[in-house]
Coordinates of N, CA, C and O in Angstrom, one line a residue:
X17 N 0.6 -9.3 25.9 CA 0.8 -8.5 24.2 C 1.5 -9.1 22.8 O 2.5 -9.8 22.8
X18 N 1.1 -8.2 21.6 CA 0.8 -9.0 20.4 C 2.2 -8.2 20.2 O 2.0 -6.8 19.9
X19 N 3.1 -9.6 19.6 CA 4.1 -8.1 19.2 C 4.0 -8.1 17.7 O 4.0 -10.0 17.0
X20 N 4.1 -7.4 16.7 CA 4.3 -7.2 15.2 C 5.4 -6.7 15.0 O 5.3 -5.4 14.3
X21 N 6.2 -7.4 14.3 CA 7.5 -7.1 14.0 C 8.1 -5.9 14.7 O 8.0 -6.3 16.0
X22 N 8.7 -4.6 14.4 CA 8.6 -3.9 15.6 C 8.2 -3.0 16.7 O 8.3 -1.8 17.2
X23 N 6.5 -3.2 16.0 CA 5.9 -2.6 16.9 C 5.0 -3.1 18.0 O 4.4 -4.4 17.2
X24 N 4.9 -3.0 19.2 CA 4.1 -3.8 19.4 C 2.9 -2.7 20.5 O 2.9 -1.7 20.2
X25 N 1.9 -3.1 20.2 CA 0.7 -2.4 20.4 C -1.3 -4.0 20.8 O -0.8 -3.8 19.3
X26 N -1.0 -3.4 21.9 CA -1.3 -5.2 21.8 C -3.0 -4.0 21.4 O -4.3 -4.7 21.4
X27 N -3.0 -2.7 22.4 CA -4.3 -2.2 22.2 C -4.7 -2.6 20.7 O -6.5 -2.2 20.3
X28 N -4.6 -1.9 19.7 CA -4.8 -2.1 18.5 C -5.4 -3.7 17.8 O -6.3 -3.8 16.9
X29 N -4.9 -4.4 18.4 CA -5.5 -5.6 18.0 C -6.5 -5.9 18.8 O -7.6 -6.3 18.3
X30 N -6.3 -5.2 20.2 CA -7.4 -5.6 20.7 C -8.9 -4.9 20.4 O -10.3 -5.5 19.6
X31 N -9.2 -4.0 19.6 CA -9.9 -3.1 19.2 C -10.4 -3.5 18.0 O -11.9 -3.2 17.3
X32 N -9.5 -4.2 17.6 CA -9.8 -4.4 15.7 C -10.7 -6.0 16.0 O -11.9 -6.3 15.7
X33 N -10.0 -7.1 16.8 CA -10.7 -8.3 17.3 C -12.0 -8.1 18.2 O -13.4 -8.5 18.1
X34 N -12.5 -6.8 18.7 CA -13.9 -6.2 19.8 C -14.5 -5.6 18.4 O -15.8 -6.2 18.3
X35 N -13.8 -5.1 17.1 CA -15.4 -4.9 16.8 C -15.9 -5.0 15.5 O -16.6 -5.3 14.6
X36 N -14.4 -6.2 15.0 CA -15.4 -7.4 14.1 C -15.3 -8.5 14.4 O -15.9 -9.5 13.6
X37 N -15.1 -8.7 15.5 CA -15.6 -10.5 16.3 C -14.8 -11.3 15.6 O -14.7 -12.5 16.1
X38 N -13.4 -11.2 15.6 CA -12.5 -12.1 14.8 C -11.9 -12.3 16.2 O -11.4 -11.1 17.4
X39 N -10.7 -13.0 16.1 CA -10.2 -14.3 17.5 C -9.5 -12.6 17.8 O -9.1 -12.1 16.1
X40 N -8.1 -13.2 18.9 CA -7.0 -11.7 18.9 C -5.9 -13.2 17.9 O -5.6 -11.7 17.3
X41 N -5.6 -13.8 17.4 CA -4.7 -14.3 16.9 C -4.8 -14.0 15.8 O -4.1 -12.9 15.1
X42 N -5.8 -13.7 14.9 CA -6.4 -13.6 13.9 C -6.9 -12.1 13.5 O -5.8 -11.3 12.2
X43 N -7.3 -10.9 14.4 CA -7.0 -9.6 14.1 C -5.5 -9.0 13.9 O -5.0 -8.6 13.6
X44 N -4.4 -9.8 15.2 CA -2.7 -9.8 15.3 C -2.1 -10.0 13.7 O -1.9 -9.4 13.2
X45 N -2.8 -10.9 12.6 CA -3.1 -11.2 11.4 C -3.1 -10.3 10.7 O -2.4 -10.0 10.1
X46 N -4.4 -9.6 10.9 CA -4.7 -8.2 10.1 C -4.1 -6.8 10.5 O -3.6 -6.5 8.9
X47 N -4.0 -7.3 11.8 CA -3.0 -5.8 12.0 C -2.0 -5.8 11.5 O -1.5 -4.9 10.3
X48 N -0.9 -6.5 11.2 CA 0.3 -7.3 10.9 C 0.0 -6.9 8.9 O 1.2 -6.3 8.4
X49 N -1.3 -7.2 8.8 CA -0.7 -7.2 7.1 C -1.7 -5.6 6.6 O -0.8 -5.6 6.0
X50 N -2.5 -4.7 7.7 CA -2.5 -3.7 7.0 C -0.4 -3.1 7.1 O -0.2 -2.0 6.5
X51 N -0.2 -3.4 8.4 CA 1.0 -2.3 8.9 C 2.2 -2.7 7.9 O 3.3 -2.4 7.7
X52 N 1.5 -3.9 7.0 CA 3.3 -3.9 6.2 C 2.7 -3.9 4.6 O 3.7 -3.1 4.0
X53 N 1.3 -3.9 4.8 CA 1.2 -2.8 3.5 C 1.5 -1.8 2.9 O 1.9 -1.1 2.3
X54 N 1.3 -0.8 4.6 CA 2.0 0.8 4.9 C 3.7 0.9 5.1 O 4.0 2.0 4.6
X55 N 4.1 -0.4 5.0 CA 5.5 -0.2 5.5 C 5.8 -0.4 3.6 O 7.4 0.0 3.6
X56 N 5.5 -0.7 3.1 CA 6.2 -0.9 1.6 C 6.2 0.8 0.5 O 5.7 1.3 1.0
X57 N 7.9 -0.6 0.2 CA 8.5 0.7 -0.6 C 7.3 1.5 -1.2 O 6.5 0.3 -2.0
X58 N 7.6 2.8 -1.5 CA 6.9 3.6 -2.5 C 7.2 3.0 -4.0 O 6.3 2.4 -4.5
X59 N 8.2 2.6 -4.6 CA 8.9 1.9 -5.5 C 8.4 0.7 -5.6 O 7.2 0.2 -6.6
X60 N 8.1 -0.2 -4.7 CA 7.8 -1.2 -4.6 C 5.7 -1.4 -4.3 O 5.4 -2.3 -5.8
X61 N 5.2 -0.3 -3.7 CA 4.1 -0.1 -3.8 C 3.7 0.1 -5.4 O 2.4 0.1 -6.5
X62 N 4.3 1.2 -6.4 CA 3.9 1.8 -7.6 C 4.3 0.6 -8.7 O 3.7 0.1 -9.5
X63 N 5.3 -0.2 -8.8 CA 5.2 -1.5 -9.6 C 4.3 -2.5 -9.5 O 3.3 -3.1 -10.6
X64 N 4.4 -2.9 -8.4 CA 2.7 -3.9 -8.1 C 1.5 -3.7 -8.8 O 0.6 -4.2 -9.2
X65 N 1.4 -2.3 -8.3 CA -0.3 -1.6 -8.6 C 0.0 -1.7 -10.1 O -1.2 -1.7 -10.2
X66 N 0.5 -1.1 -10.6 CA 1.5 -1.0 -12.1 C 1.1 -2.3 -13.0 O 0.0 -2.5 -13.8
X67 N 1.4 -3.3 -12.8 CA 1.3 -4.6 -12.8 C -0.3 -5.1 -12.4 O -0.6 -5.9 -13.4
X68 N -0.9 -4.7 -11.6 CA -1.9 -5.6 -11.7 C -3.9 -4.2 -12.0 O -3.9 -5.2 -13.3
X69 N -2.8 -3.4 -12.6 CA -3.8 -2.1 -13.8 C -3.7 -2.8 -15.0 O -4.7 -2.8 -15.7
X70 N -2.2 -2.8 -15.6 CA -2.4 -3.4 -16.4 C -3.1 -4.8 -17.0 O -3.0 -4.7 -17.9
X71 N -2.7 -5.8 -15.6 CA -3.3 -6.9 -16.2 C -4.9 -6.8 -16.1 O -5.1 -7.6 -17.0
X72 N -5.5 -6.1 -15.9 CA -6.7 -5.6 -16.0 C -6.9 -5.4 -17.4 O -7.8 -4.9 -17.2
X73 N -5.8 -4.6 -18.2 CA -6.3 -4.0 -19.7 C -6.7 -2.7 -19.4 O -6.3 -2.3 -20.9
X74 N -6.0 -1.6 -18.2 CA -5.9 -0.6 -19.1 C -4.7 0.2 -19.0 O -4.0 -1.2 -19.4
X75 N -4.6 1.4 -19.7 CA -3.3 1.9 -20.8 C -3.1 2.5 -19.7 O -3.4 3.2 -18.3
X76 N -1.6 2.7 -19.9 CA -0.3 3.8 -18.9 C -1.0 5.4 -18.6 O -1.2 6.1 -17.7
X77 N -1.9 5.8 -19.9 CA -2.6 7.2 -19.2 C -3.5 7.4 -17.9 O -3.7 8.1 -17.8
X78 N -3.7 6.0 -18.2 CA -4.6 5.8 -17.4 C -4.6 5.7 -15.8 O -4.5 5.5 -14.9
X79 N -3.0 4.5 -16.2 CA -2.8 4.1 -14.7 C -1.8 4.9 -13.9 O -1.9 5.1 -12.8
X80 N -0.9 5.8 -14.1 CA 0.1 6.7 -13.8 C -0.9 8.0 -12.9 O -0.5 7.9 -11.8
X81 N -2.2 8.2 -13.7 CA -2.7 9.2 -13.6 C -3.4 8.3 -11.6 O -3.7 9.2 -10.7
X82 N -4.2 7.3 -11.9 CA -4.7 6.7 -10.8 C -4.0 6.7 -10.0 O -4.1 6.3 -8.5
X83 N -2.3 5.9 -10.2 CA -1.3 5.3 -9.5 C -0.9 6.8 -8.5 O -1.0 6.7 -7.0
X84 N -0.4 8.0 -9.2 CA -0.4 9.5 -7.9 C -1.2 9.7 -7.2 O -1.2 9.8 -5.8
X85 N -2.4 9.3 -7.4 CA -3.5 9.7 -6.4 C -3.3 9.3 -5.6 O -3.6 9.5 -4.2
X86 N -3.2 7.5 -5.9 CA -3.4 6.5 -4.9 C -2.3 7.2 -3.7 O -2.5 6.9 -2.4
X87 N -1.6 6.8 -4.2 CA -0.1 7.2 -3.4 C -0.7 8.6 -2.1 O -0.4 8.7 -1.1
X88 N -1.5 9.4 -3.2 CA -1.2 11.3 -2.4 C -2.4 10.9 -1.1 O -2.4 11.9 0.0
X89 N -3.0 9.3 -1.2 CA -4.3 9.0 -0.2 C -3.5 8.2 0.6 O -4.3 7.8 1.8
X90 N -2.6 8.1 0.8 CA -1.5 7.0 1.7 C -1.9 7.5 3.0 O -2.0 8.8 3.2
X91 N -1.8 6.7 3.3 CA -1.3 7.3 5.2 C -0.6 7.2 5.8 O -0.7 9.2 6.6
X92 N 0.8 7.6 5.0 CA 1.9 8.4 5.1 C 2.4 8.7 3.7 O 3.2 7.8 3.2
X93 N 1.4 10.1 2.8 CA 2.3 9.8 1.8 C 3.4 9.9 1.4 O 4.3 11.4 1.9
X94 N 3.8 9.5 0.5 CA 5.2 10.1 -0.6 C 5.4 12.1 -0.6 O 4.1 12.1 -1.1
X95 N 6.4 11.7 -1.1 CA 6.1 13.9 -1.7 C 5.5 13.2 -3.2 O 5.6 12.0 -3.2
X96 N 4.5 14.0 -3.9 CA 3.9 14.4 -5.1 C 4.9 13.8 -5.7 O 6.1 13.8 -6.2
X97 N 4.4 12.7 -7.4 CA 5.7 11.7 -7.5 C 5.1 12.4 -9.6 O 3.9 12.3 -9.6
X98 N 5.9 12.6 -10.1 CA 5.1 13.4 -11.6 C 5.0 11.9 -12.0 O 4.6 10.5 -11.9
X99 N 4.3 12.2 -13.2 CA 4.0 10.8 -14.2 C 5.3 10.6 -14.6 O 5.5 8.9 -14.9
X100 N 6.0 11.7 -15.1 CA 7.8 11.0 -15.3 C 8.4 10.1 -14.3 O 9.2 9.4 -14.4
X101 N 8.6 10.5 -13.0 CA 8.6 9.6 -12.1 C 8.5 8.4 -11.8 O 8.9 7.1 -11.6
X102 N 6.7 8.3 -12.2 CA 6.4 7.3 -11.8 C 7.2 6.0 -13.1 O 7.3 5.1 -13.1
X103 N 7.1 6.5 -14.2 CA 7.3 5.9 -15.2 C 9.0 4.9 -14.9 O 9.5 3.8 -15.5
X104 N 9.5 6.3 -14.3 CA 10.9 5.3 -14.0 C 11.1 4.9 -13.1 O 11.9 3.7 -13.3
X105 N 9.9 4.4 -12.1 CA 10.4 3.6 -11.5 C 9.6 2.8 -12.1 O 9.6 1.3 -11.6
X106 N 8.6 2.5 -12.3 CA 8.2 0.8 -13.5 C 9.0 0.5 -14.4 O 9.4 -0.9 -14.2
X107 N 9.6 1.3 -15.5 CA 10.2 0.9 -16.5 C 12.3 1.6 -16.2 O 12.5 0.5 -17.3
X108 N 12.7 1.5 -15.7 CA 14.0 2.5 -15.3 C 14.0 3.2 -15.3 O 13.6 3.8 -16.3

């Protein structure tokens, strides 16, 4: 059985390996990476996503609605955050 942090789920690793042709070890890393992405606290996600979008040359009036929309589509979506709340996460 593949152990991924506090989650043990060999079935998902096996499914990823079978559907992609990846080895079980690489499939386990992929599953662990995806789980880590979704375990990321909202504040961390908002800050890192904001920084990446700024690095692409985007401005805040475009960034905050985009980040809010992305948050609403997450696997386990946090409560809706206003642009003001997102700004407070980024700038304190």
